[in-house]
CSV table of N, CA, C and O in Angstrom, one decimal:
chain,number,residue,atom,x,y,z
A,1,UNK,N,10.7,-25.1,17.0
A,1,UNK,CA,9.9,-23.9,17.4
A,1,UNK,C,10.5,-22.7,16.7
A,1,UNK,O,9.9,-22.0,15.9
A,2,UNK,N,12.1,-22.5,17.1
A,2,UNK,CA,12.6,-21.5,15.9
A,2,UNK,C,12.2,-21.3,14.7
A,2,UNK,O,11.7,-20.2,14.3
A,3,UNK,N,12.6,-22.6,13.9
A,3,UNK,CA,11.8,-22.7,12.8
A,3,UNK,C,10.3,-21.7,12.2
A,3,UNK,O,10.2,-20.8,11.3
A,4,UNK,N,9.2,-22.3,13.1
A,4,UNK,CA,8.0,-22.0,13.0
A,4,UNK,C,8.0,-19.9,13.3
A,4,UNK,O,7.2,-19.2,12.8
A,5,UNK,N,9.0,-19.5,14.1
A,5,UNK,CA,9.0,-18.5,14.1
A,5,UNK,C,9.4,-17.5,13.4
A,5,UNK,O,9.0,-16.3,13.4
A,6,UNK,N,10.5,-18.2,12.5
A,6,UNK,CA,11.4,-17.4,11.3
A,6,UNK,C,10.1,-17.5,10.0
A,6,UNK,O,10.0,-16.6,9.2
A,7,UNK,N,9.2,-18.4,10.1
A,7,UNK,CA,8.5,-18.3,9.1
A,7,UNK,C,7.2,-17.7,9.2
A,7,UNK,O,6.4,-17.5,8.3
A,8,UNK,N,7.1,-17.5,10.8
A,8,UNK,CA,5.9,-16.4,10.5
A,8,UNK,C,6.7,-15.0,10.6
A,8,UNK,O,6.1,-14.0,10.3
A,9,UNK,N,7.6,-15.0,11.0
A,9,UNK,CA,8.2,-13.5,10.9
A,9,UNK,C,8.6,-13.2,9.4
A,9,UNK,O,8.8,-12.1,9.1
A,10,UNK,N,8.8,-14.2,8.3
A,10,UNK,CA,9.2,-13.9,7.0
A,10,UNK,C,8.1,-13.4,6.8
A,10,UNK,O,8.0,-12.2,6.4
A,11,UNK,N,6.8,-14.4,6.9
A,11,UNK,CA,5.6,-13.7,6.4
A,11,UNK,C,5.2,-12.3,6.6
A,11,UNK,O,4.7,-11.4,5.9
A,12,UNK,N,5.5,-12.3,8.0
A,12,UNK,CA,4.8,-10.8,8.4
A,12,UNK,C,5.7,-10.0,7.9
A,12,UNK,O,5.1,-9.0,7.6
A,13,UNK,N,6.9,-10.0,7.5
A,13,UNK,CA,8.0,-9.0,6.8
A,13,UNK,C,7.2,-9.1,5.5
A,13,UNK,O,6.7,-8.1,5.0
A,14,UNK,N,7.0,-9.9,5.1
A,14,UNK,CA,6.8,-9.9,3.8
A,14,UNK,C,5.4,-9.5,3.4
A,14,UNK,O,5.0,-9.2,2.3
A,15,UNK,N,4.6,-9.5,4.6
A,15,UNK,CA,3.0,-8.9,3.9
A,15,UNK,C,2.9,-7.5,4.3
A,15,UNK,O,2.2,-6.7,3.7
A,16,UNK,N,3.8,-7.0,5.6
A,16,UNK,CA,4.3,-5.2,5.4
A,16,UNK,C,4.9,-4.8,4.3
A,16,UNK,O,4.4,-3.7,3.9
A,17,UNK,N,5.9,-5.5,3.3
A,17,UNK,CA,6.5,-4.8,2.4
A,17,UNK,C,5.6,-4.8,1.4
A,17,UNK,O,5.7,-3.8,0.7
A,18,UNK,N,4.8,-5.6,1.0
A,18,UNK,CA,3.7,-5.9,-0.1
A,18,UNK,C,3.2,-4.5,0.6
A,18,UNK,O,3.5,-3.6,-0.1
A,19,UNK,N,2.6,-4.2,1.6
A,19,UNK,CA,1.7,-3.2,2.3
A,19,UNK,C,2.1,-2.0,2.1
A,19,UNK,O,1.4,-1.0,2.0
A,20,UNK,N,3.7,-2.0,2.0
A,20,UNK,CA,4.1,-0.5,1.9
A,20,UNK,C,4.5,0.0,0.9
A,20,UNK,O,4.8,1.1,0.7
A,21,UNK,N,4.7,-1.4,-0.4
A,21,UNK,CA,4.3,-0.9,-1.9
A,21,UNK,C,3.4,-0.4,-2.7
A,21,UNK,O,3.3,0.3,-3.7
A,22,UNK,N,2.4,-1.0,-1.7
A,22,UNK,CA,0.9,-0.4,-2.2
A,22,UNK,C,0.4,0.9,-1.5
A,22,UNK,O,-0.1,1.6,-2.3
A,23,UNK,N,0.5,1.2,-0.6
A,23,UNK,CA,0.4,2.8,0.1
A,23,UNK,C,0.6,4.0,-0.8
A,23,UNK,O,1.2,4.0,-1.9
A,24,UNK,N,0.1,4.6,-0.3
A,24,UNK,CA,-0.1,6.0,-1.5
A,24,UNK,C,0.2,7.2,-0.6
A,24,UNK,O,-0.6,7.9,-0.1
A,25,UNK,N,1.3,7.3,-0.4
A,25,UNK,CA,2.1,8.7,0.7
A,25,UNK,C,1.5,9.7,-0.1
A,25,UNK,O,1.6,9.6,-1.3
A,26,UNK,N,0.8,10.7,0.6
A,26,UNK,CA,0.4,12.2,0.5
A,26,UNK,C,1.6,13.2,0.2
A,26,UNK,O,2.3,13.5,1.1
A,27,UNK,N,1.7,13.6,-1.0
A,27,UNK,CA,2.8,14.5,-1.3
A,27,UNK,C,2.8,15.3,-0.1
A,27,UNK,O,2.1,15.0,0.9
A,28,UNK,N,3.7,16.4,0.0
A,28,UNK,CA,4.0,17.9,0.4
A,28,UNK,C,4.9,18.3,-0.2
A,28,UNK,O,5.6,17.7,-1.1
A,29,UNK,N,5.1,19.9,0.2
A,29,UNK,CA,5.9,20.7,-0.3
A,29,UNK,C,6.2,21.5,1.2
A,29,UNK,O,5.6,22.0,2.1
A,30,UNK,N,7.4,21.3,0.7
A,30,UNK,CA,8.2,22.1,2.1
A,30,UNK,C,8.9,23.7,1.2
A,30,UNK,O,9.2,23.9,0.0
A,31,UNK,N,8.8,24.4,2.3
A,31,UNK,CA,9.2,25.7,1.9
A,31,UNK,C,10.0,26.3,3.0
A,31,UNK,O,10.0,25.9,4.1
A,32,UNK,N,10.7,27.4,2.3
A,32,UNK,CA,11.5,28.3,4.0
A,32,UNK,C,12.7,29.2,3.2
A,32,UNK,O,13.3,28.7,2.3
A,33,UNK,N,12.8,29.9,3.5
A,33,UNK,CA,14.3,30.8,3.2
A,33,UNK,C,14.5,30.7,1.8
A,33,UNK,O,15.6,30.5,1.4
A,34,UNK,N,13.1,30.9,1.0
A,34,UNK,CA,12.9,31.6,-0.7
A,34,UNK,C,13.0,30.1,-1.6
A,34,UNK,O,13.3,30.0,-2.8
A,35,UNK,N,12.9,28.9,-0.7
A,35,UNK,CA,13.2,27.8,-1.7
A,35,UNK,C,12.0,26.9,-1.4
A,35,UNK,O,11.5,27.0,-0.2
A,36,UNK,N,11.5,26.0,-2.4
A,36,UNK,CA,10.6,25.0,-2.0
A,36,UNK,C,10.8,23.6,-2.6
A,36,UNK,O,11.3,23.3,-3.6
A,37,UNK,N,10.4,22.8,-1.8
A,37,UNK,CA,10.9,21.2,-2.6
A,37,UNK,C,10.0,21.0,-2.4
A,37,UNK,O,9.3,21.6,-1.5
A,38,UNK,N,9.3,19.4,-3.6
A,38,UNK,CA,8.4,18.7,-3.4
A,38,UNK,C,8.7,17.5,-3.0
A,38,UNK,O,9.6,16.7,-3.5
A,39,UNK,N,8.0,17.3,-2.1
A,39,UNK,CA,8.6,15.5,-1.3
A,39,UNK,C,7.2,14.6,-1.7
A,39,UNK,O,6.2,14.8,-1.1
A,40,UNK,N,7.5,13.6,-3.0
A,40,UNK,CA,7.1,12.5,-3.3
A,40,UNK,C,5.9,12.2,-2.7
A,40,UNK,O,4.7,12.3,-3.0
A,41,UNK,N,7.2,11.7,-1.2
A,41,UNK,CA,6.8,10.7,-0.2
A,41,UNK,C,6.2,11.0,0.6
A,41,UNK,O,6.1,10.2,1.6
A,42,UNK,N,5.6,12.1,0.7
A,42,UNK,CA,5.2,12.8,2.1
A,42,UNK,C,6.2,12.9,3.5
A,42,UNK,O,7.4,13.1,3.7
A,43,UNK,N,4.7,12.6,4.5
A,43,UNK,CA,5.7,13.3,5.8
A,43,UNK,C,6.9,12.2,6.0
A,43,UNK,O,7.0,11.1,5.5
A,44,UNK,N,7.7,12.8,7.1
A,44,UNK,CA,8.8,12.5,7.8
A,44,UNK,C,8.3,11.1,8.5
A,44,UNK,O,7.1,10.8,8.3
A,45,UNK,N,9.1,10.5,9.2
A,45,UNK,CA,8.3,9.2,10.3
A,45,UNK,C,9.2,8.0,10.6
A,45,UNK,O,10.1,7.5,9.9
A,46,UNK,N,8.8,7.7,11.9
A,46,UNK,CA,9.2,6.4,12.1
A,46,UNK,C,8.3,5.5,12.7
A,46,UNK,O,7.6,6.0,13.6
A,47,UNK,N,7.9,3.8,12.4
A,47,UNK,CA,7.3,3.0,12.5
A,47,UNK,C,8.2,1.9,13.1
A,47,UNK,O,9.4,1.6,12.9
A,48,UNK,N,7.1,1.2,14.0
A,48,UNK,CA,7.5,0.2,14.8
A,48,UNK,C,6.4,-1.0,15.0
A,48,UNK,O,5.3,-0.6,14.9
A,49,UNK,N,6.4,-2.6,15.3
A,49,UNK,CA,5.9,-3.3,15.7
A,49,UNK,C,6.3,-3.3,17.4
A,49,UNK,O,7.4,-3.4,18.0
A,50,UNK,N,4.8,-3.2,17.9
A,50,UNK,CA,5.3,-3.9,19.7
A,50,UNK,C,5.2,-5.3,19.5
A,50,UNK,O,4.6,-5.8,18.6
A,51,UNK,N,5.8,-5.9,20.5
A,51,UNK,CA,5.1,-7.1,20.7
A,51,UNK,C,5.6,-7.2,22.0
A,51,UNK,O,6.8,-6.9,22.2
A,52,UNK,N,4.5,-7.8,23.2
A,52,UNK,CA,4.5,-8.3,24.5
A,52,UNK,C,3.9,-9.5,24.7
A,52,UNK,O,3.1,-10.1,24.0
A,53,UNK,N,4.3,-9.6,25.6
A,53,UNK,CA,5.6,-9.5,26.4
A,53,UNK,C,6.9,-9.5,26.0
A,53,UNK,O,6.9,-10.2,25.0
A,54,UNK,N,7.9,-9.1,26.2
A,54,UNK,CA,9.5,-9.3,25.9
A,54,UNK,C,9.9,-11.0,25.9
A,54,UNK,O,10.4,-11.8,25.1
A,55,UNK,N,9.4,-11.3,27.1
A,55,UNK,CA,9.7,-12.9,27.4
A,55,UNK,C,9.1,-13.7,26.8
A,55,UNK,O,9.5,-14.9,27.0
A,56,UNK,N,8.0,-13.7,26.0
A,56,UNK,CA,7.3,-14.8,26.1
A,56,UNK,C,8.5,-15.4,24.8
A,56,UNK,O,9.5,-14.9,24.3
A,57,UNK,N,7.8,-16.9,24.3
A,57,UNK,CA,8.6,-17.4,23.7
A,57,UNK,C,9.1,-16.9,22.2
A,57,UNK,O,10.2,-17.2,21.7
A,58,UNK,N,8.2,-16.1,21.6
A,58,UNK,CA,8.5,-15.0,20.7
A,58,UNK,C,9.3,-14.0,20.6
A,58,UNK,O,10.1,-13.7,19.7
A,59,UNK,N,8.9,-13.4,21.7
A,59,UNK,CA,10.0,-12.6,22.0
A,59,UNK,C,11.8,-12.8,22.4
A,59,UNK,O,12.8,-12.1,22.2
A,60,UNK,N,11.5,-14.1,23.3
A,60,UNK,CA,12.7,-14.7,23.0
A,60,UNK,C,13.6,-15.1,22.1
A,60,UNK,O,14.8,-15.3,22.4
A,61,UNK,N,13.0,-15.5,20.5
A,61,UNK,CA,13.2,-15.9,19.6
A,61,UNK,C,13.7,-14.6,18.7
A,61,UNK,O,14.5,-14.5,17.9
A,62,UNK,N,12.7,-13.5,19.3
A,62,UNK,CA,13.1,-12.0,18.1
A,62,UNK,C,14.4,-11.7,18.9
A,62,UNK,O,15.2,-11.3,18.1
A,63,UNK,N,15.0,-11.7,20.1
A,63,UNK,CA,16.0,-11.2,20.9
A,63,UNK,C,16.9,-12.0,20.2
A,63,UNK,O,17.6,-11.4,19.3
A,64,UNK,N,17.0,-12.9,20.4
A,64,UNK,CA,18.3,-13.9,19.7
A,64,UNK,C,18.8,-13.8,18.6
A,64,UNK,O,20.0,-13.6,18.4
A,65,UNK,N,17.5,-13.8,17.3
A,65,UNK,CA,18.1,-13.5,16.2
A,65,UNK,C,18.2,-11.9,16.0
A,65,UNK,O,18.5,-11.4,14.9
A,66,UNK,N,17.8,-10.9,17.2
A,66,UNK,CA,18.4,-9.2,16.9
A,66,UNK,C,17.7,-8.8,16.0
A,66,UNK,O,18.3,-8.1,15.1
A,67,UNK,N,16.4,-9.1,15.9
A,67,UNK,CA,15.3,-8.7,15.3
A,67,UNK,C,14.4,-8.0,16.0
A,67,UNK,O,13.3,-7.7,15.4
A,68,UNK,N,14.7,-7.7,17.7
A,68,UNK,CA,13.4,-6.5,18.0
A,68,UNK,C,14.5,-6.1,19.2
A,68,UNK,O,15.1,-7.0,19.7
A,69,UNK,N,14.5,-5.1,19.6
A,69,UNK,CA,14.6,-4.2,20.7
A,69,UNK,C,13.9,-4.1,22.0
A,69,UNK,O,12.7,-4.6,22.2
A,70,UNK,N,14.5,-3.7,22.9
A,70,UNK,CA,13.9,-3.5,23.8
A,70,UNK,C,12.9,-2.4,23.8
A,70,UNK,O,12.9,-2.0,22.6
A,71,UNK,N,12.0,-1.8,24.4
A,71,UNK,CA,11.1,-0.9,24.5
A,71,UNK,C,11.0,0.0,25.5
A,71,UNK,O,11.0,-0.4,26.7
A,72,UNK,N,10.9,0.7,25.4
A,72,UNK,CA,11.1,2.5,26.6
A,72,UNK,C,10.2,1.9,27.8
A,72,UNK,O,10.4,1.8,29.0
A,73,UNK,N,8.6,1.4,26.6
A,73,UNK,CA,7.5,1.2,28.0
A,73,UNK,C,7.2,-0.2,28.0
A,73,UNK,O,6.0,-0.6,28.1
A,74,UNK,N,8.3,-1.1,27.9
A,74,UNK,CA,7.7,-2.1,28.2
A,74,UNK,C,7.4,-3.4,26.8
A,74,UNK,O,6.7,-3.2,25.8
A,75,UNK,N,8.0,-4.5,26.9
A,75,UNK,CA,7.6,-5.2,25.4
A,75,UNK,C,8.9,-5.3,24.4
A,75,UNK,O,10.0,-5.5,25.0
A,76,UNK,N,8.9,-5.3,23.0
A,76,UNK,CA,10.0,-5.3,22.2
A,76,UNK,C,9.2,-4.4,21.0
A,76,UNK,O,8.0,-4.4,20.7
A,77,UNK,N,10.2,-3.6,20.5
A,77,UNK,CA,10.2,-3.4,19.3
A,77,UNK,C,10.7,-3.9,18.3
A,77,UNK,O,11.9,-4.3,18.3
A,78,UNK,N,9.6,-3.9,16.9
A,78,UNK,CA,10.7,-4.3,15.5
A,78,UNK,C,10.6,-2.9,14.8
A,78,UNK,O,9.5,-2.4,14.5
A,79,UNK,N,11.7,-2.2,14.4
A,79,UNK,CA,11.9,-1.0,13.8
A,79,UNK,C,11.5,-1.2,12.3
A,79,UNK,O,11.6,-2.3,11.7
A,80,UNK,N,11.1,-0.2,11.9
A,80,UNK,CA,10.7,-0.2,10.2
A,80,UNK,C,11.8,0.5,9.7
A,80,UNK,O,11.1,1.5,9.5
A,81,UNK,N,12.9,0.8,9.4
A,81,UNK,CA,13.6,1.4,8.6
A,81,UNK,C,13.9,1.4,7.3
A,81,UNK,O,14.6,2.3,6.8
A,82,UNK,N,13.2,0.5,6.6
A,82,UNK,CA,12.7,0.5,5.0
A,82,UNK,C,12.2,2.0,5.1
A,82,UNK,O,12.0,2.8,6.1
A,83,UNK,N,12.1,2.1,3.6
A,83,UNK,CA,11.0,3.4,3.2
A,83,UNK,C,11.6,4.8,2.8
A,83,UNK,O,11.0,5.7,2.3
A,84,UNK,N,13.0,4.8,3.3
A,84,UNK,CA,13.2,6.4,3.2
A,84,UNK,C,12.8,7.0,4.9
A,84,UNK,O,12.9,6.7,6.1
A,85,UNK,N,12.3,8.1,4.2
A,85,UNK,CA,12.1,8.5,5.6
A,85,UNK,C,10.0,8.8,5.6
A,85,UNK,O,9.4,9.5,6.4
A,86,UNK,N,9.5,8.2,4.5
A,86,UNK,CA,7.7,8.1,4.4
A,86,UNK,C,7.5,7.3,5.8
A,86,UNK,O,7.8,6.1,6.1
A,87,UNK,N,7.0,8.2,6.5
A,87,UNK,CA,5.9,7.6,7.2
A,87,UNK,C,4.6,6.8,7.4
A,87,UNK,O,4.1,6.2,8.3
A,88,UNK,N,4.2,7.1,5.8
A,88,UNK,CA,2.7,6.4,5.3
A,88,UNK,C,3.2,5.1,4.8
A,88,UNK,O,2.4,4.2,4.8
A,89,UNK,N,4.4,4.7,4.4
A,89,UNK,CA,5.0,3.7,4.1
A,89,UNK,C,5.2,2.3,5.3
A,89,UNK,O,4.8,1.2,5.5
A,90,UNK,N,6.2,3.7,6.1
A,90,UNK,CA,6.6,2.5,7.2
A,90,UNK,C,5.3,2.4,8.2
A,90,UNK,O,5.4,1.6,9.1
A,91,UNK,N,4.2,3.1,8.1
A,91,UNK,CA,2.8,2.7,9.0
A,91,UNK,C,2.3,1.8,8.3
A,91,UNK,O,1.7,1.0,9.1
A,92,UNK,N,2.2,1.5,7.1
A,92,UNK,CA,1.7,0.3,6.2
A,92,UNK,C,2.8,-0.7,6.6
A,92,UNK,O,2.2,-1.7,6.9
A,93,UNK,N,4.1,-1.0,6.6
A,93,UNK,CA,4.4,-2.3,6.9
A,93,UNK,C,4.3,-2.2,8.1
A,93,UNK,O,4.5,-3.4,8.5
A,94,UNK,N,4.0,-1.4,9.2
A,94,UNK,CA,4.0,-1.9,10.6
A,94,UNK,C,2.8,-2.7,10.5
A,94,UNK,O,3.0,-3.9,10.6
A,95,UNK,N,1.6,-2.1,10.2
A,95,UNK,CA,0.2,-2.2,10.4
A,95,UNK,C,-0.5,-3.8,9.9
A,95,UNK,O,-1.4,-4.4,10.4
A,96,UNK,N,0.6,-4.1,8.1
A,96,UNK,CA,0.4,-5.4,7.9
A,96,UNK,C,1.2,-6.6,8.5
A,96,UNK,O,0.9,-7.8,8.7
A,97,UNK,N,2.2,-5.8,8.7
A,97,UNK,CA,3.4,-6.7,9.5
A,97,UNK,C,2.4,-7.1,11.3
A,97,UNK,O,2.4,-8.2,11.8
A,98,UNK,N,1.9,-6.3,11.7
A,98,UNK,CA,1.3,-6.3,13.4
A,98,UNK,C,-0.4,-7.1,13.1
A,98,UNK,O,-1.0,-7.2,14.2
A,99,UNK,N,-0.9,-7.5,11.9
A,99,UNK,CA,-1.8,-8.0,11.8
A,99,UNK,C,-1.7,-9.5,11.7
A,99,UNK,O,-2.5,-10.3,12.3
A,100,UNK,N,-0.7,-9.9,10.7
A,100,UNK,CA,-0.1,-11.0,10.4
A,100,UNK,C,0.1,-11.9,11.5
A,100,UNK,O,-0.4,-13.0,11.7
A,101,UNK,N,1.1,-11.2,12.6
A,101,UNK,CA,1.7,-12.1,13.6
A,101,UNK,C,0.8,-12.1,15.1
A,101,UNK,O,1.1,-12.8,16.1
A,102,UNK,N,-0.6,-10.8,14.8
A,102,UNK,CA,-2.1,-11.0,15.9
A,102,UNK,C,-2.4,-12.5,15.5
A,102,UNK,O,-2.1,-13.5,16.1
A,103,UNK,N,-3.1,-12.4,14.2
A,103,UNK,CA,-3.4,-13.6,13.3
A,103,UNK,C,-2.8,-15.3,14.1
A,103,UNK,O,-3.3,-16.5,14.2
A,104,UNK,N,-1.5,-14.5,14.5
A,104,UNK,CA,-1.0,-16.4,14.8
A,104,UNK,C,-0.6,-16.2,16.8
A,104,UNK,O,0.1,-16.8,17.5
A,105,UNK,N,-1.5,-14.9,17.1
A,105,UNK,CA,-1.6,-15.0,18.2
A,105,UNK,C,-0.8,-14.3,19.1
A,105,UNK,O,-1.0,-14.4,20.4
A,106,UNK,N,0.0,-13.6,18.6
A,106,UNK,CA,1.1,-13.1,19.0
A,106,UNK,C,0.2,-11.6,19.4
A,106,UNK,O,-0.6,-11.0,18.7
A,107,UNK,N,0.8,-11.2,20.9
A,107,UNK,CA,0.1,-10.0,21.0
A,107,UNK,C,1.4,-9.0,20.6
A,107,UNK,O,2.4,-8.8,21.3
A,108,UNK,N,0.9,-8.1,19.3
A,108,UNK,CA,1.7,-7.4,18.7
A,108,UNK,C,0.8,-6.0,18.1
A,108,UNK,O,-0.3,-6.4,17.7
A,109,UNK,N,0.9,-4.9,18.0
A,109,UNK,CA,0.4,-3.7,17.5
A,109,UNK,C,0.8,-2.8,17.0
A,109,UNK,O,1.6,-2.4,17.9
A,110,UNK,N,0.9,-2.0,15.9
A,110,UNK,CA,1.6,-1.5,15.2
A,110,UNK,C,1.8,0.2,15.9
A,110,UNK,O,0.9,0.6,16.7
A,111,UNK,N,2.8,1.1,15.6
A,111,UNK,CA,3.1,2.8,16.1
A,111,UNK,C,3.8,2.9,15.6
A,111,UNK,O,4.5,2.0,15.1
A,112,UNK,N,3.7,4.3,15.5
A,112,UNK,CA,5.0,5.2,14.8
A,112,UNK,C,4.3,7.0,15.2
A,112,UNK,O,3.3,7.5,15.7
A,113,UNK,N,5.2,7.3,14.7
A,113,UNK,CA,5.3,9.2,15.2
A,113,UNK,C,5.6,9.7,13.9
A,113,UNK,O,5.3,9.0,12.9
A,114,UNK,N,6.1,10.8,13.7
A,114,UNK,CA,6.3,11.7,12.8
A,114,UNK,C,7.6,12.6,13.3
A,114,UNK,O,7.8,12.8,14.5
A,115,UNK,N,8.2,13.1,12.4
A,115,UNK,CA,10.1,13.2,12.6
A,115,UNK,C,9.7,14.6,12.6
A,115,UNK,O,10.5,15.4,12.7
């Protein structure tokens, strides 16, 4: 069963990072106190996969190998911390990464905020 779960979790790692190569972050320019920078990458952010329940046998499996977190409301998180600090990045590997592992059934959905 392990097994079967390291390799859809490779997958799903691996079809977010395909996902967040291909993303096109919205420049900005930040300004303030007579200076301005251009940021590439656009906004600020952080991205996460839920998946619930905590217990089910998935989630058992992301606990062990310290692959998802607990969750404020409930469930586990997997943190996106690739990317820098692009948000449009790490919402594309949540989004492909949370589709992937729907796909094989897993009740999982992608979030993130802005820094």
């Amino acid at each position: 069963m392990s097994a079967d779960f390291k390799k859809l979790y490779d997958a799903a790692w691996a079809a977010g990072v395909a996902a967040a190569k291909a993303a096109i972050p919205e420049p900005m320019v930040v300004s303030g106190m007579g200076q301005r920078y251009f940021v590439s990458e656009g906004a600020c952010g952080f991205a996460w996969v839920k998946v619930r329940p905590a217990n089910s046998a998935f989630g058992n499996w992301l606990k062990k190998e310290k692959l998802a977190r607990p969750a404020y409301n409930g469930g586990l998180d997997i943190w996106i911390s690739d990317y820098n600090q692009s948000v449009a990045r790490k919402e594309a590997h949540a989004r492909a990464m949370a589709a992937v592992l729907k796909d094989a059934g897993i009740n999982a959905f992608a979030d993130s905020r802005l820094d």
